Amino acid sequence: MITSKTIASGILRSIGFLILIGISLFFIYQIQAVIVYLIVSLILTLIGKPIMSFLKTRLRFPNTLATITTLIFFFLLIIGFISLFIPLILSQSESLSLLNTAEIEQNINQLIHQIAVFLDNHNVDSARFLKETNISSKIDFNFVPQLLNTILNTISSFGVGLASVFFITFFFLKDKAYFIENLKLLIPDSHEAPIINSLDKINHLLSRYFIGLLLQLGIVFILYLIVLSIFGISNAFIIAFLCAVLNIIPYIGPLIASIIAAVLTMISHLGNDFQTETLPITIYILIGFWIVQLIDNNLSQPIIFSKSVSSHPLEIFLVILIAGFLSGIVGMVIAVPLYTILKVIGKEFFPNNVVIQLLTKNI
């Protein structure tokens, strides 16, 4: 029989549970930087696993030396990128006039005027729309110094974050066996085998996935760089790199990359004849980027991803699409790794399910 005391006790437990959830979420929010460090360290660990394996099996490195060598490789890679970018940015800082908002506004107005004149010459009403709306007057060009301050603050905290990530990654790589042994102590004996098998398969597949992702971004970067270099675009290396990084965001990233490349191309050709020089080069750049995307979407991406996570390209496409509808850009970025984890867990704990058997037959 349900009494008032039972009901009150149930309400109090529910309230206590909700309070506990709230405190947990608040705690997670407060330590979000630490969580980011852990995630980045985990990704570096997965990428570094094949390097560690090569050093230990082929070169006979001890475990600690292999770990240190792997971290040095990552560190030199980061320093290499920084050493390439900083001189380019410094050498172009005067011409870009990052702190001169008046010059930026003048350049944007000049570009809008050139577009309007071109459209007027071709009897397009949108030229009148550009003039009437006066887009440039609605843009706050003072955002540039604010953006620079944000970038400087990010750079200042980059050192602390990098040191933290490398410290965590060192122990993730070095003491993997130690963590597994301690994890076994927390797992009930009845579930130990499937959980350990799941972790091993997840580790293997995600390592292949992130290495495949780096390979795919590298291919796209080289193709972008070739397109930009053919047409003599200044700072082609930086633009190609930024556009390649945007490819981490499936489907939307390449579109944003094309827009950025087009805008930077037009701005770099300010002062030239818009119809005979600026517009044709911009169109050629866009065509080149679209060709790169065709190659990436139909050749490199399906082959690399399907091989790395043992999933059909159509399966990956549908997973990314569904994740995009459910969680937006973040969902699209984490869709494939999360789906891979769920597949491995499903195969270990529900091996007799027909749907899971169909989806995991290649794992």
XYZ file of C-alpha atoms in Angstrom:
363
model
C 0.000 0.000 0.000
C 1.327 3.385 -1.010
C 1.448 5.762 1.932
C 2.167 9.467 2.160
C 5.562 8.597 3.647
C 6.430 6.497 0.568
C 5.342 9.278 -1.779
C 7.324 11.879 0.186
C 10.376 9.626 0.162
C 10.075 9.146 -3.614
C 9.745 12.897 -4.184
C 12.784 13.601 -2.010
C 14.851 10.996 -3.885
C 13.797 12.511 -7.217
C 14.675 16.019 -6.047
C 18.015 14.784 -4.738
C 18.708 13.035 -8.041
C 17.895 16.208 -10.024
C 20.105 18.269 -7.731
C 22.927 15.777 -8.216
C 22.523 15.988 -12.013
C 22.535 19.789 -11.836
C 25.691 19.841 -9.713
C 27.365 17.361 -12.075
C 26.520 19.451 -15.146
C 27.751 22.612 -13.420
C 30.979 20.836 -12.487
C 31.465 19.631 -16.060
C 30.859 23.183 -17.312
C 33.478 24.558 -14.916
C 36.127 22.034 -16.009
C 35.279 22.101 -19.729
C 38.848 23.125 -20.574
C 40.158 19.997 -18.843
C 37.653 17.878 -20.784
C 38.874 19.428 -24.038
C 42.478 18.643 -23.041
C 41.497 15.028 -22.368
C 39.696 14.673 -25.705
C 42.613 16.205 -27.655
C 45.046 13.978 -25.749
C 42.946 10.929 -26.550
C 42.930 11.821 -30.260
C 46.711 12.336 -30.223
C 47.060 9.001 -28.449
C 45.028 7.247 -31.130
C 47.065 8.914 -33.890
C 50.334 8.179 -32.085
C 49.538 4.504 -31.526
C 50.848 3.338 -34.969
C 53.962 5.496 -34.517
C 54.588 3.908 -31.112
C 54.045 0.458 -32.580
C 56.536 1.138 -35.387
C 59.183 2.458 -32.999
C 58.806 -0.455 -30.583
C 58.560 -3.326 -33.091
C 60.754 -2.174 -35.976
C 63.344 0.038 -34.232
C 63.271 -1.819 -30.883
C 62.721 1.360 -28.869
C 61.878 0.921 -25.163
C 58.340 1.973 -24.225
C 59.327 5.281 -22.593
C 61.724 6.269 -25.379
C 59.080 5.438 -28.001
C 56.578 7.621 -26.129
C 58.990 10.558 -25.893
C 59.934 10.206 -29.579
C 56.260 10.204 -30.599
C 55.590 13.371 -28.589
C 58.677 15.028 -30.071
C 57.313 14.188 -33.524
C 53.990 15.876 -32.671
C 55.804 18.872 -31.165
C 58.033 19.362 -34.208
C 54.985 19.085 -36.453
C 53.247 21.874 -34.534
C 56.387 24.034 -34.508
C 56.752 23.447 -38.244
C 53.264 24.760 -38.934
C 53.812 27.760 -36.673
C 57.148 28.566 -38.313
C 55.446 28.491 -41.713
C 52.482 30.640 -40.730
C 54.017 33.352 -38.568
C 56.499 34.714 -41.171
C 53.749 34.750 -43.807
C 51.359 36.590 -41.501
C 54.014 39.089 -40.391
C 55.157 39.768 -43.943
C 51.602 40.392 -45.083
C 50.382 42.259 -41.995
C 51.072 45.678 -43.462
C 49.320 44.964 -46.756
C 46.389 43.332 -44.993
C 46.097 46.395 -42.706
C 44.491 44.386 -39.957
C 44.418 47.335 -37.573
C 43.355 49.924 -40.146
C 39.584 49.566 -40.074
C 39.118 52.586 -42.341
C 41.166 50.923 -45.066
C 39.268 47.668 -44.652
C 35.984 49.543 -45.031
C 37.308 51.322 -48.117
C 38.389 48.012 -49.675
C 35.029 46.372 -48.975
C 33.176 49.380 -50.406
C 35.361 49.236 -53.492
C 34.643 45.535 -53.954
C 30.875 46.058 -53.522
C 30.983 48.945 -56.002
C 32.789 46.803 -58.575
C 30.208 44.044 -58.201
C 27.386 46.562 -58.541
C 28.892 48.066 -61.705
C 29.330 44.609 -63.217
C 25.705 43.667 -62.476
C 24.474 47.038 -63.811
C 26.286 46.414 -67.074
C 24.426 43.128 -67.403
C 20.987 44.571 -66.552
C 20.678 42.717 -63.250
C 18.437 44.328 -60.621
C 20.537 42.994 -57.779
C 23.056 45.761 -58.496
C 20.432 48.339 -57.505
C 19.704 46.247 -54.432
C 23.368 46.381 -53.428
C 23.372 50.156 -53.691
C 20.053 50.689 -51.893
C 20.808 48.360 -48.982
C 24.325 49.820 -48.562
C 25.680 46.644 -47.010
C 28.984 48.150 -45.973
C 27.299 50.753 -43.760
C 25.742 47.946 -41.726
C 29.050 46.205 -41.035
C 30.897 47.151 -37.859
C 34.500 47.157 -39.021
C 35.721 47.690 -35.468
C 35.334 43.933 -35.020
C 38.857 43.539 -36.447
C 40.740 44.820 -33.357
C 38.375 42.799 -31.177
C 39.139 39.730 -33.278
C 42.863 40.348 -32.917
C 42.511 40.669 -29.135
C 40.665 37.343 -29.085
C 43.399 35.734 -31.171
C 46.115 37.123 -28.877
C 44.292 35.824 -25.797
C 43.966 32.424 -27.467
C 47.675 32.377 -28.291
C 48.551 33.323 -24.704
C 46.582 30.348 -23.359
C 47.853 28.055 -26.126
C 51.097 27.353 -24.293
C 49.336 26.185 -21.132
C 46.927 24.051 -23.133
C 49.704 22.528 -25.242
C 51.761 21.633 -22.171
C 48.719 20.071 -20.488
C 47.790 18.069 -23.582
C 51.327 16.757 -24.044
C 51.586 15.821 -20.345
C 48.307 13.857 -20.477
C 49.186 12.271 -23.830
C 52.542 11.115 -22.467
C 50.883 8.978 -19.806
C 48.099 7.814 -22.138
C 50.756 6.451 -24.496
C 53.240 5.214 -21.906
C 50.916 3.620 -19.345
C 48.189 2.152 -21.534
C 48.650 -1.305 -19.992
C 48.499 0.188 -16.486
C 45.156 1.870 -17.203
C 43.728 -1.337 -18.673
C 44.792 -3.391 -15.644
C 43.178 -0.898 -13.264
C 40.047 -0.823 -15.391
C 39.750 -4.598 -15.080
C 39.551 -4.231 -11.302
C 36.458 -2.033 -11.671
C 34.670 -4.285 -14.172
C 32.561 -7.234 -13.014
C 34.087 -10.542 -14.121
C 30.989 -11.391 -16.170
C 31.448 -8.295 -18.355
C 35.237 -8.089 -18.404
C 35.841 -9.912 -21.697
C 33.317 -8.009 -23.874
C 34.299 -4.620 -22.404
C 38.045 -5.188 -22.914
C 37.425 -6.513 -26.444
C 35.274 -3.465 -27.179
C 37.990 -1.083 -25.979
C 40.632 -2.852 -28.086
C 38.497 -2.704 -31.242
C 37.453 0.900 -30.609
C 41.083 1.860 -30.079
C 42.113 0.134 -33.313
C 39.290 1.516 -35.470
C 39.493 5.089 -34.166
C 43.259 5.095 -34.671
C 42.681 4.145 -38.302
C 39.896 6.732 -38.586
C 41.933 9.703 -37.333
C 44.957 8.712 -39.425
C 42.624 8.376 -42.421
C 41.180 11.804 -41.631
C 44.656 13.348 -41.588
C 45.455 11.644 -44.896
C 42.224 12.941 -46.441
C 42.882 16.515 -45.222
C 46.421 16.282 -46.540
C 45.192 15.284 -50.010
C 42.627 18.101 -50.048
C 45.242 20.611 -48.847
C 47.650 19.681 -51.651
C 44.904 19.920 -54.296
C 43.709 23.301 -52.936
C 47.300 24.564 -52.919
C 47.775 23.492 -56.547
C 44.591 25.318 -57.614
C 45.530 28.530 -55.779
C 49.142 28.415 -56.983
C 48.110 27.986 -60.630
C 46.283 31.332 -60.496
C 48.976 33.067 -58.454
C 46.869 33.760 -55.344
C 48.947 35.338 -52.579
C 49.171 33.452 -49.275
C 48.081 30.296 -51.120
C 49.573 28.062 -48.414
C 47.568 29.666 -45.595
C 44.315 29.756 -47.578
C 44.717 26.129 -48.691
C 45.464 25.022 -45.135
C 42.463 26.838 -43.630
C 40.146 25.517 -46.342
C 41.472 21.969 -45.844
C 40.877 22.183 -42.075
C 37.280 23.238 -42.757
C 36.820 19.874 -44.484
C 36.626 18.385 -40.990
C 33.023 19.634 -41.088
C 31.366 17.266 -43.599
C 29.548 18.835 -46.571
C 29.178 22.302 -44.966
C 32.925 22.828 -44.470
C 33.818 22.631 -48.186
C 31.059 25.159 -48.982
C 32.448 27.598 -46.411
C 35.956 26.980 -47.778
C 34.814 27.852 -51.307
C 33.211 31.097 -50.096
C 36.350 32.077 -48.156
C 38.570 31.350 -51.156
C 36.304 33.399 -53.455
C 36.185 36.401 -51.105
C 39.947 36.393 -50.477
C 40.588 36.096 -54.214
C 38.403 39.109 -54.983
C 39.943 41.180 -52.189
C 43.466 40.307 -53.356
C 42.588 41.629 -56.835
C 41.108 44.957 -55.739
C 42.046 47.704 -58.158
C 42.079 45.387 -61.173
C 39.303 45.320 -63.738
C 36.450 43.369 -62.141
C 34.866 41.975 -65.304
C 37.970 40.940 -67.222
C 40.280 39.888 -64.393
C 38.843 39.642 -60.860
C 35.609 37.823 -61.725
C 37.128 35.256 -64.151
C 39.907 34.319 -61.695
C 37.372 33.959 -58.878
C 35.206 31.706 -61.043
C 38.225 29.594 -61.999
C 39.172 29.256 -58.319
C 35.612 28.144 -57.463
C 35.609 25.636 -60.327
C 38.972 24.311 -59.135
C 37.666 23.957 -55.576
C 34.544 22.162 -56.794
C 36.697 19.744 -58.818
C 38.752 19.079 -55.677
C 35.513 18.366 -53.801
C 34.366 15.978 -56.528
C 37.653 14.087 -56.228
C 37.440 14.107 -52.439
C 33.765 13.112 -52.183
C 33.912 10.393 -54.807
C 37.417 8.973 -54.446
C 39.597 9.815 -51.456
C 36.945 10.266 -48.742
C 34.844 7.128 -49.400
C 37.902 4.919 -49.843
C 39.770 6.227 -46.790
C 36.775 6.350 -44.438
C 35.218 3.069 -45.511
C 38.568 1.319 -45.093
C 39.412 2.960 -41.779
C 36.127 2.295 -39.934
C 34.913 -0.691 -41.991
C 31.658 0.996 -43.031
C 30.027 1.466 -46.419
C 30.283 5.027 -47.851
C 26.479 5.306 -48.052
C 26.268 4.187 -44.431
C 28.696 6.945 -43.410
C 26.794 9.533 -45.461
C 23.478 8.674 -43.801
C 25.027 8.698 -40.323
C 26.553 12.151 -40.893
C 23.287 13.453 -42.368
C 21.204 12.211 -39.429
C 23.726 13.565 -36.917
C 23.618 16.937 -38.668
C 19.825 17.128 -38.323
C 19.993 16.094 -34.658
C 23.004 18.052 -33.384
C 24.125 20.432 -36.109
C 27.780 20.903 -37.036
C 29.122 19.347 -33.820
C 27.070 16.230 -34.507
C 28.417 15.984 -38.042
C 32.015 16.209 -36.802
C 31.681 13.492 -34.125
C 29.195 11.312 -36.045
C 31.614 8.766 -37.520
C 33.736 8.164 -34.371
C 30.615 7.894 -32.178
C 28.881 5.573 -34.666
C 31.985 3.377 -34.783
C 32.018 3.125 -30.980
C 28.318 2.180 -30.916
C 28.856 -0.482 -33.592
C 31.691 -2.099 -31.661
C 29.694 -2.085 -28.416
C 26.668 -3.502 -30.220
C 28.688 -6.345 -31.704
C 30.227 -7.301 -28.359
C 27.061 -7.131 -26.240
C 24.322 -7.990 -28.765
C 26.031 -10.328 -31.238
C 22.835 -12.230 -32.087
C 20.834 -9.199 -33.170
C 20.167 -9.390 -36.932
C 20.524 -5.628 -37.555
C 23.780 -5.454 -35.599
C 25.112 -8.496 -37.447
C 24.381 -6.743 -40.741
C 26.016 -3.471 -39.703
C 29.090 -5.051 -38.080
C 29.876 -7.901 -40.447
C 33.131 -6.213 -41.548
C 34.372 -5.416 -38.038
